[in-house]
Amino acid sequence: MSPKQQRGEVTADLLLDAALRVYAAEGEGGITVGAVTRASGVSLGSLYHHFGSVDGLVAALTHRWLSRLLGELAESLQGARTARTGIRALVRTYLAFIQEHRDAALLLHSSTADRHHMAQGKEIRDAQEARLSAFAQWIQPRVESGELAPLPLPLIESLALGPVVALARRWLSGIDDVDLDEAARILPDRIWRSLAP
C-alpha cells in the first residue's frame, strides 16, 4: 500500500470513528457533515471524497460493524464441536458483542440500519456473503447428519438469531428488565429446542 493510500485509509477511519461517536452522543439526527468533520478534525472535502455523502458514511459505518459482528459470530462457531454448543456460542457471542460495543450495536439495531438493509438487502447480503456462507457451511453438515432439524437455512438463521436480535433491541432501548447474563444462560437452550431434530 502506498503512503497516499495509507493516509487515505487513516482519514477514512478517523471519519468512521467520529461518526460513531457523534451517533452515540446525538443519535441519528446528530450525524451531520459539520458534526462529523468537527469531531474528526477531517475536512469536508475528505468526507465527500471517501464517502460521497453523510448517508454514504453511515452506510460504510454500518457495513464496518456488521462485518465485525458477523466475523465474531463465524469465529465462535469454529470452536463448537456440536450443534448445541454452536448455538450456545452464537448466542453468547452476540450478547457479548452488544455489551462490549454498545454504540455500534445501537447503530446496527437502529431504524437507520433497518431502512438501509431493507433498501439494499441484496447488495448487503452479497457483500457479507463470505461471512454468511461460513454460517451456512457450519449448519449444512449438521442438518445432513440429523444433528439439526431439516429446515431451510433462512429459517434456521431466523430461529437462531431472531430471539437474540429482539432481546438485543430491548436491552439497547434502555429497558432495564433485561439481564444479559441471565439471557446468555437461558436463551441458548430455548433456541436449541426450536432447532433440535
Coordinates of N, CA, C and O in Angstrom, one line a residue, residues 32-180:
T32 N -24.3 15.0 11.1 CA -24.3 15.9 10.1 C -22.8 16.1 9.6 O -21.9 15.7 10.3
V33 N -22.7 16.7 8.4 CA -21.3 16.9 7.9 C -20.5 17.7 8.9 O -19.4 17.4 9.2
G34 N -21.1 18.8 9.4 CA -20.4 19.7 10.4 C -20.0 18.9 11.6 O -18.9 19.1 12.1
A35 N -20.9 18.2 12.2 CA -20.6 17.4 13.4 C -19.5 16.4 13.2 O -18.6 16.3 14.1
V36 N -19.5 15.7 12.1 CA -18.5 14.7 11.9 C -17.2 15.3 11.6 O -16.2 14.8 12.1
T37 N -17.2 16.4 10.8 CA -15.9 17.0 10.5 C -15.3 17.6 11.7 O -14.1 17.6 11.9
R38 N -16.1 18.2 12.5 CA -15.6 18.8 13.8 C -15.0 17.7 14.7 O -14.0 17.8 15.3
A39 N -15.8 16.6 14.8 CA -15.4 15.5 15.7 C -14.1 14.8 15.2 O -13.3 14.3 16.0
S40 N -13.9 14.8 13.9 CA -12.8 14.0 13.4 C -11.6 14.9 13.1 O -10.5 14.4 13.0
G41 N -11.8 16.2 12.9 CA -10.7 17.1 12.5 C -10.4 16.9 11.0 O -9.3 17.4 10.6
V42 N -11.2 16.3 10.3 CA -11.0 16.0 8.9 C -11.8 17.0 8.1 O -12.9 17.4 8.5
S43 N -11.3 17.3 6.9 CA -12.0 18.4 6.1 C -13.3 17.8 5.5 O -13.5 16.6 5.2
L44 N -14.2 18.8 5.1 CA -15.4 18.5 4.4 C -15.1 17.7 3.1 O -15.8 16.7 2.8
G45 N -14.1 18.2 2.4 CA -13.8 17.6 1.1 C -13.4 16.1 1.2 O -13.7 15.3 0.4
S46 N -12.7 15.8 2.3 CA -12.2 14.4 2.5 C -13.4 13.5 2.8 O -13.5 12.4 2.4
L47 N -14.4 14.1 3.6 CA -15.6 13.3 3.8 C -16.3 12.9 2.5 O -16.6 11.7 2.3
Y48 N -16.5 13.9 1.7 CA -17.1 13.7 0.4 C -16.3 12.8 -0.5 O -16.8 12.0 -1.3
H49 N -15.0 13.0 -0.5 CA -14.1 12.2 -1.3 C -14.2 10.7 -0.9 O -14.2 9.8 -1.8
H50 N -14.2 10.4 0.3 CA -14.2 9.0 0.8 C -15.5 8.3 0.8 O -15.7 7.1 0.5
F51 N -16.6 9.1 1.1 CA -17.9 8.5 1.3 C -19.0 9.1 0.4 O -20.1 8.5 0.4
G52 N -18.8 10.2 -0.3 CA -19.8 10.8 -1.2 C -20.8 11.6 -0.5 O -21.3 12.6 -1.0
S53 N -21.2 11.2 0.7 CA -22.2 11.9 1.5 C -22.3 11.4 2.9 O -21.6 10.4 3.2
V54 N -23.1 12.1 3.7 CA -23.3 11.6 5.1 C -23.9 10.2 5.1 O -23.6 9.3 5.8
D55 N -24.9 10.0 4.2 CA -25.5 8.7 4.0 C -24.5 7.6 3.7 O -24.6 6.5 4.2
G56 N -23.6 8.0 2.8 CA -22.5 7.0 2.4 C -21.6 6.7 3.6 O -21.2 5.5 3.8
L57 N -21.4 7.7 4.4 CA -20.6 7.5 5.6 C -21.3 6.6 6.6 O -20.7 5.6 7.1
V58 N -22.6 6.8 6.8 CA -23.3 6.0 7.7 C -23.4 4.5 7.2 O -23.3 3.6 7.9
A59 N -23.6 4.4 5.9 CA -23.7 3.1 5.3 C -22.4 2.3 5.5 O -22.3 1.2 5.8
A60 N -21.2 3.0 5.3 CA -19.9 2.4 5.5 C -19.7 2.0 6.9 O -19.1 1.0 7.2
L61 N -20.2 2.9 7.8 CA -20.0 2.6 9.2 C -20.8 1.4 9.6 O -20.4 0.5 10.3
T62 N -22.0 1.3 9.1 CA -22.9 0.1 9.4 C -22.3 -1.1 8.8 O -22.2 -2.2 9.5
H63 N -21.7 -1.1 7.6 CA -21.1 -2.2 7.0 C -19.9 -2.7 7.8 O -19.6 -3.9 8.0
R64 N -19.1 -1.7 8.3 CA -17.9 -2.0 9.1 C -18.3 -2.8 10.3 O -17.7 -3.9 10.6
W65 N -19.3 -2.4 11.0 CA -19.6 -3.0 12.3 C -20.4 -4.3 12.0 O -20.3 -5.3 12.8
L66 N -21.2 -4.4 11.0 CA -21.9 -5.6 10.6 C -20.9 -6.7 10.3 O -21.0 -7.8 10.7
S67 N -19.9 -6.3 9.5 CA -18.8 -7.2 9.1 C -18.1 -7.8 10.4 O -17.8 -9.0 10.5
R68 N -17.8 -6.9 11.3 CA -17.1 -7.3 12.5 C -18.0 -8.3 13.4 O -17.5 -9.3 13.9
L69 N -19.3 -7.9 13.5 CA -20.2 -8.8 14.2 C -20.3 -10.2 13.6 O -20.2 -11.2 14.2
L70 N -20.5 -10.2 12.2 CA -20.6 -11.5 11.5 C -19.3 -12.3 11.6 O -19.3 -13.5 11.8
G71 N -18.2 -11.6 11.6 CA -16.9 -12.2 11.8 C -16.7 -12.9 13.1 O -16.3 -14.0 13.3
E72 N -17.2 -12.2 14.2 CA -17.1 -12.8 15.5 C -18.0 -13.9 15.7 O -17.7 -14.9 16.3
L73 N -19.2 -13.8 15.0 CA -20.2 -15.0 15.1 C -19.6 -16.2 14.4 O -19.7 -17.3 14.9
A74 N -19.0 -16.0 13.2 CA -18.4 -17.1 12.4 C -17.3 -17.7 13.2 O -17.2 -18.9 13.3
E75 N -16.5 -16.9 13.8 CA -15.3 -17.4 14.6 C -15.8 -18.2 15.8 O -15.3 -19.2 16.2
S76 N -16.9 -17.8 16.4 CA -17.5 -18.5 17.6 C -17.9 -19.9 17.2 O -17.8 -20.8 18.0
L77 N -18.3 -20.1 16.0 CA -18.8 -21.4 15.5 C -17.6 -22.4 15.3 O -17.8 -23.6 15.3
Q78 N -16.5 -21.8 15.0 CA -15.4 -22.7 14.6 C -14.9 -23.6 15.7 O -14.5 -24.7 15.5
G79 N -15.1 -23.1 17.0 CA -14.7 -24.0 18.1 C -15.7 -24.9 18.6 O -15.5 -25.7 19.5
A80 N -16.9 -24.8 18.0 CA -18.0 -25.6 18.5 C -18.0 -27.1 17.9 O -17.9 -27.2 16.7
R81 N -18.0 -28.0 18.8 CA -18.0 -29.4 18.4 C -19.3 -30.0 18.0 O -19.4 -31.0 17.3
T82 N -20.4 -29.4 18.6 CA -21.7 -29.9 18.4 C -22.6 -28.8 17.9 O -22.3 -27.6 18.2
A83 N -23.7 -29.1 17.4 CA -24.7 -28.1 17.0 C -25.2 -27.3 18.2 O -25.3 -26.1 18.2
R84 N -25.4 -28.0 19.3 CA -25.9 -27.4 20.5 C -24.9 -26.4 21.1 O -25.2 -25.3 21.5
T85 N -23.6 -26.8 21.1 CA -22.6 -25.9 21.6 C -22.4 -24.7 20.7 O -22.0 -23.6 21.1
G86 N -22.6 -25.0 19.4 CA -22.5 -23.9 18.4 C -23.6 -22.8 18.6 O -23.3 -21.6 18.6
I87 N -24.8 -23.3 18.9 CA -25.9 -22.3 19.1 C -25.6 -21.5 20.4 O -25.8 -20.3 20.5
R88 N -25.1 -22.2 21.4 CA -24.7 -21.5 22.7 C -23.6 -20.5 22.4 O -23.7 -19.3 22.9
A89 N -22.6 -20.8 21.6 CA -21.6 -19.9 21.3 C -22.1 -18.7 20.5 O -21.7 -17.6 20.7
L90 N -23.0 -19.0 19.6 CA -23.5 -17.9 18.7 C -24.3 -16.9 19.6 O -24.1 -15.7 19.5
V91 N -25.2 -17.4 20.5 CA -26.0 -16.5 21.3 C -25.1 -15.7 22.3 O -25.2 -14.5 22.4
R92 N -24.1 -16.4 22.9 CA -23.3 -15.7 23.9 C -22.4 -14.7 23.2 O -22.1 -13.6 23.7
T93 N -21.9 -15.0 22.0 CA -21.0 -14.1 21.3 C -21.8 -12.8 20.9 O -21.3 -11.7 21.0
Y94 N -23.0 -13.0 20.4 CA -23.9 -11.9 20.0 C -24.1 -11.0 21.2 O -24.0 -9.8 21.1
L95 N -24.5 -11.6 22.3 CA -24.8 -10.8 23.5 C -23.6 -10.1 24.1 O -23.6 -8.9 24.5
A96 N -22.4 -10.8 24.0 CA -21.2 -10.1 24.4 C -20.8 -9.0 23.5 O -20.4 -7.9 24.0
F97 N -21.1 -9.1 22.2 CA -20.8 -8.1 21.3 C -21.6 -6.8 21.6 O -21.0 -5.7 21.6
I98 N -22.9 -6.9 21.9 CA -23.7 -5.7 22.1 C -23.3 -5.1 23.4 O -23.4 -3.9 23.5
Q99 N -22.8 -5.9 24.4 CA -22.4 -5.3 25.6 C -21.0 -4.5 25.4 O -20.8 -3.4 25.9
E100 N -20.1 -5.2 24.7 CA -18.8 -4.6 24.5 C -18.8 -3.4 23.5 O -18.0 -2.5 23.7
H101 N -19.7 -3.4 22.6 CA -19.7 -2.4 21.5 C -21.1 -1.8 21.5 O -21.7 -1.8 20.4
R102 N -21.5 -1.2 22.6 CA -22.9 -0.7 22.7 C -23.2 0.3 21.7 O -24.3 0.3 21.1
D103 N -22.3 1.3 21.4 CA -22.6 2.3 20.5 C -22.8 1.8 19.1 O -23.7 2.1 18.3
A104 N -21.9 0.9 18.7 CA -22.0 0.2 17.3 C -23.3 -0.6 17.3 O -24.0 -0.7 16.3
A105 N -23.6 -1.3 18.4 CA -24.8 -2.2 18.4 C -26.0 -1.3 18.3 O -27.0 -1.7 17.6
L106 N -26.0 -0.1 18.9 CA -27.2 0.8 18.8 C -27.4 1.1 17.3 O -28.5 1.2 16.8
L107 N -26.3 1.4 16.6 CA -26.4 1.7 15.2 C -26.9 0.5 14.4 O -27.8 0.6 13.6
L108 N -26.3 -0.7 14.6 CA -26.7 -1.9 13.9 C -28.2 -2.2 14.1 O -28.8 -2.9 13.2
H109 N -28.7 -1.9 15.2 CA -30.1 -2.2 15.5 C -31.1 -1.0 15.4 O -32.2 -1.1 15.9
S110 N -30.6 0.0 14.7 CA -31.4 1.2 14.6 C -32.3 1.2 13.4 O -32.2 0.4 12.5
S111 N -33.3 2.1 13.4 CA -34.1 2.3 12.3 C -33.3 2.7 11.1 O -33.7 2.4 9.9
T112 N -32.3 3.5 11.3 CA -31.4 3.9 10.2 C -30.8 2.6 9.5 O -30.9 2.5 8.2
A113 N -30.3 1.7 10.2 CA -29.7 0.5 9.7 C -30.8 -0.3 9.0 O -30.6 -0.9 7.9
D114 N -32.0 -0.4 9.7 CA -33.1 -1.2 9.1 C -33.5 -0.6 7.7 O -33.7 -1.4 6.8
R115 N -33.6 0.7 7.6 CA -34.0 1.3 6.3 C -33.0 1.0 5.3 O -33.3 0.6 4.1
H116 N -31.7 1.1 5.7 CA -30.6 0.8 4.7 C -30.6 -0.7 4.3 O -30.5 -1.0 3.1
H117 N -30.8 -1.6 5.3 CA -30.9 -3.0 4.9 C -32.1 -3.4 4.1 O -32.0 -4.2 3.2
M118 N -33.2 -2.7 4.3 CA -34.4 -3.0 3.5 C -34.2 -2.5 2.1 O -34.6 -3.2 1.1
A119 N -33.6 -1.3 1.9 CA -33.4 -0.7 0.6 C -32.3 -1.4 -0.2 O -32.4 -1.5 -1.4
Q120 N -31.3 -2.0 0.5 CA -30.1 -2.5 -0.2 C -29.8 -3.9 0.3 O -28.6 -4.3 0.4
G121 N -30.8 -4.7 0.7 CA -30.7 -6.0 1.3 C -29.8 -6.9 0.5 O -28.9 -7.6 1.0
K122 N -30.1 -7.0 -0.8 CA -29.3 -8.0 -1.7 C -27.8 -7.5 -1.7 O -26.9 -8.4 -1.6
E123 N -27.6 -6.3 -1.9 CA -26.2 -5.8 -2.0 C -25.4 -6.0 -0.7 O -24.3 -6.5 -0.7
I124 N -26.1 -5.8 0.4 CA -25.5 -6.1 1.7 C -25.2 -7.5 1.9 O -24.1 -7.9 2.3
R125 N -26.2 -8.4 1.6 CA -26.0 -9.8 1.7 C -24.9 -10.3 0.8 O -24.1 -11.1 1.2
D126 N -24.8 -9.8 -0.4 CA -23.7 -10.2 -1.3 C -22.4 -9.7 -0.8 O -21.4 -10.5 -0.8
A127 N -22.3 -8.5 -0.2 CA -21.0 -8.0 0.4 C -20.6 -8.9 1.6 O -19.4 -9.0 1.9
Q128 N -21.6 -9.4 2.3 CA -21.3 -10.2 3.5 C -21.3 -11.7 3.2 O -21.2 -12.5 4.2
E129 N -21.3 -12.1 2.0 CA -21.5 -13.5 1.6 C -20.5 -14.4 2.2 O -20.8 -15.5 2.7
A130 N -19.2 -14.0 2.3 CA -18.2 -14.9 2.9 C -18.5 -15.2 4.4 O -18.4 -16.3 4.8
R131 N -19.0 -14.2 5.1 CA -19.3 -14.4 6.5 C -20.5 -15.2 6.6 O -20.6 -16.1 7.5
L132 N -21.6 -15.0 5.8 CA -22.8 -15.7 5.9 C -22.6 -17.1 5.4 O -23.2 -18.1 6.0
S133 N -21.8 -17.3 4.4 CA -21.6 -18.7 4.0 C -20.8 -19.5 5.0 O -21.0 -20.8 5.0
A134 N -20.0 -18.9 5.9 CA -19.4 -19.6 7.0 C -20.5 -20.2 7.9 O -20.4 -21.4 8.3
F135 N -21.5 -19.5 8.1 CA -22.6 -19.9 8.9 C -23.3 -21.1 8.2 O -23.6 -22.1 8.8
A136 N -23.6 -20.9 6.9 CA -24.2 -22.0 6.1 C -23.4 -23.2 6.1 O -23.9 -24.3 6.2
Q137 N -22.1 -23.1 5.9 CA -21.2 -24.2 5.9 C -21.1 -24.9 7.2 O -20.9 -26.2 7.3
W138 N -21.3 -24.2 8.3 CA -21.4 -24.8 9.6 C -22.7 -25.6 9.8 O -22.7 -26.7 10.4
I139 N -23.8 -25.0 9.3 CA -25.1 -25.6 9.5 C -25.3 -26.8 8.6 O -25.8 -27.8 9.1
Q140 N -25.0 -26.7 7.4 CA -25.4 -27.8 6.4 C -25.0 -29.2 6.8 O -25.8 -30.1 6.8
P141 N -23.7 -29.4 7.2 CA -23.4 -30.8 7.6 C -24.2 -31.3 8.9 O -24.4 -32.5 9.0
R142 N -24.5 -30.3 9.7 CA -25.3 -30.7 10.9 C -26.7 -31.0 10.6 O -27.4 -31.8 11.3
V143 N -27.3 -30.4 9.6 CA -28.6 -30.7 9.1 C -28.5 -32.1 8.4 O -29.4 -33.0 8.7
E144 N -27.5 -32.3 7.6 CA -27.4 -33.6 6.9 C -27.2 -34.8 7.8 O -27.6 -35.9 7.6
S145 N -26.4 -34.5 8.9 CA -26.2 -35.6 9.9 C -27.4 -35.9 10.8 O -27.4 -36.8 11.6
G146 N -28.4 -35.0 10.8 CA -29.5 -35.1 11.6 C -29.3 -34.4 13.0 O -30.2 -34.6 13.9
E147 N -28.2 -33.7 13.2 CA -28.0 -33.0 14.4 C -28.9 -31.8 14.6 O -29.2 -31.4 15.7
L148 N -29.2 -31.2 13.4 CA -30.2 -30.0 13.4 C -31.4 -30.4 12.6 O -31.3 -31.3 11.7
A149 N -32.5 -29.8 12.9 CA -33.8 -30.1 12.2 C -33.6 -29.8 10.7 O -32.9 -28.8 10.4
P150 N -34.2 -30.6 9.9 CA -34.1 -30.3 8.4 C -34.9 -29.2 8.0 O -36.0 -29.4 7.4
L151 N -34.5 -28.0 8.2 CA -35.2 -26.8 7.9 C -34.4 -26.0 6.9 O -33.1 -26.1 6.8
P152 N -35.0 -25.1 6.1 CA -34.3 -24.3 5.2 C -33.3 -23.3 6.0 O -33.7 -22.9 7.1
L153 N -32.2 -23.0 5.4 CA -31.2 -22.2 6.0 C -31.7 -20.9 6.5 O -31.5 -20.5 7.7
P154 N -32.5 -20.1 5.7 CA -33.0 -18.9 6.3 C -33.9 -19.0 7.5 O -33.9 -18.2 8.4
L155 N -34.6 -20.2 7.6 CA -35.4 -20.4 8.8 C -34.5 -20.7 10.0 O -34.8 -20.3 11.1
I156 N -33.5 -21.5 9.8 CA -32.5 -21.8 10.9 C -31.9 -20.5 11.3 O -31.8 -20.3 12.5
E157 N -31.5 -19.7 10.4 CA -30.9 -18.4 10.8 C -31.9 -17.6 11.6 O -31.5 -17.0 12.6
S158 N -33.1 -17.5 11.2 CA -34.1 -16.8 11.9 C -34.4 -17.3 13.3 O -34.6 -16.6 14.3
L159 N -34.5 -18.6 13.4 CA -34.7 -19.2 14.7 C -33.5 -19.1 15.7 O -33.7 -18.9 16.9
A160 N -32.3 -19.1 15.1 CA -31.1 -19.0 15.9 C -30.9 -17.6 16.3 O -30.5 -17.3 17.5
L161 N -31.1 -16.6 15.4 CA -30.7 -15.2 15.7 C -31.9 -14.3 16.0 O -31.7 -13.3 16.7
G162 N -33.1 -14.6 15.6 CA -34.2 -13.8 15.8 C -34.5 -13.4 17.2 O -34.6 -12.2 17.6
P163 N -34.5 -14.4 18.1 CA -34.7 -14.1 19.5 C -33.6 -13.2 20.1 O -33.8 -12.4 21.0
V164 N -32.4 -13.5 19.7 CA -31.2 -12.7 20.2 C -31.3 -11.3 19.7 O -31.0 -10.4 20.5
V165 N -31.6 -11.1 18.5 CA -31.8 -9.7 18.0 C -32.9 -9.0 18.7 O -32.7 -7.8 19.1
A166 N -34.0 -9.6 18.9 CA -35.1 -9.0 19.6 C -34.7 -8.6 21.1 O -35.0 -7.5 21.5
L167 N -34.0 -9.5 21.7 CA -33.5 -9.2 23.1 C -32.5 -8.1 23.1 O -32.5 -7.2 23.9
A168 N -31.6 -8.1 22.1 CA -30.6 -7.0 21.9 C -31.3 -5.7 21.8 O -30.9 -4.7 22.4
R169 N -32.3 -5.6 20.9 CA -33.0 -4.3 20.7 C -33.7 -3.9 22.0 O -33.7 -2.7 22.3
R170 N -34.3 -4.8 22.7 CA -34.9 -4.4 24.0 C -33.9 -3.8 25.0 O -34.1 -2.8 25.6
W171 N -32.7 -4.5 25.1 CA -31.7 -4.1 26.0 C -31.1 -2.7 25.6 O -30.9 -1.8 26.4
L172 N -30.9 -2.6 24.3 CA -30.3 -1.4 23.8 C -31.2 -0.2 23.9 O -30.8 1.0 23.9
S173 N -32.6 -0.4 23.9 CA -33.5 0.6 24.1 C -33.6 1.2 25.5 O -34.2 2.2 25.7
G174 N -32.8 0.6 26.4 CA -32.8 1.1 27.7 C -33.8 0.5 28.7 O -33.8 0.9 29.9
I175 N -34.6 -0.4 28.2 CA -35.5 -1.1 29.1 C -34.7 -1.9 30.1 O -33.8 -2.7 29.7
D176 N -34.8 -1.7 31.4 CA -34.0 -2.3 32.4 C -34.4 -3.6 32.9 O -34.0 -4.0 34.0
D177 N -35.4 -4.2 32.2 CA -35.8 -5.5 32.7 C -35.1 -6.7 32.1 O -35.5 -7.8 32.2
V178 N -34.0 -6.4 31.3 CA -33.3 -7.4 30.6 C -31.9 -7.6 31.3 O -31.1 -6.7 31.5
D179 N -31.7 -8.8 31.8 CA -30.4 -9.2 32.3 C -29.7 -10.1 31.3 O -30.0 -11.2 31.0
L180 N -28.7 -9.5 30.6 CA -28.0 -10.2 29.5 C -27.2 -11.4 30.0 O -27.1 -12.4 29.3

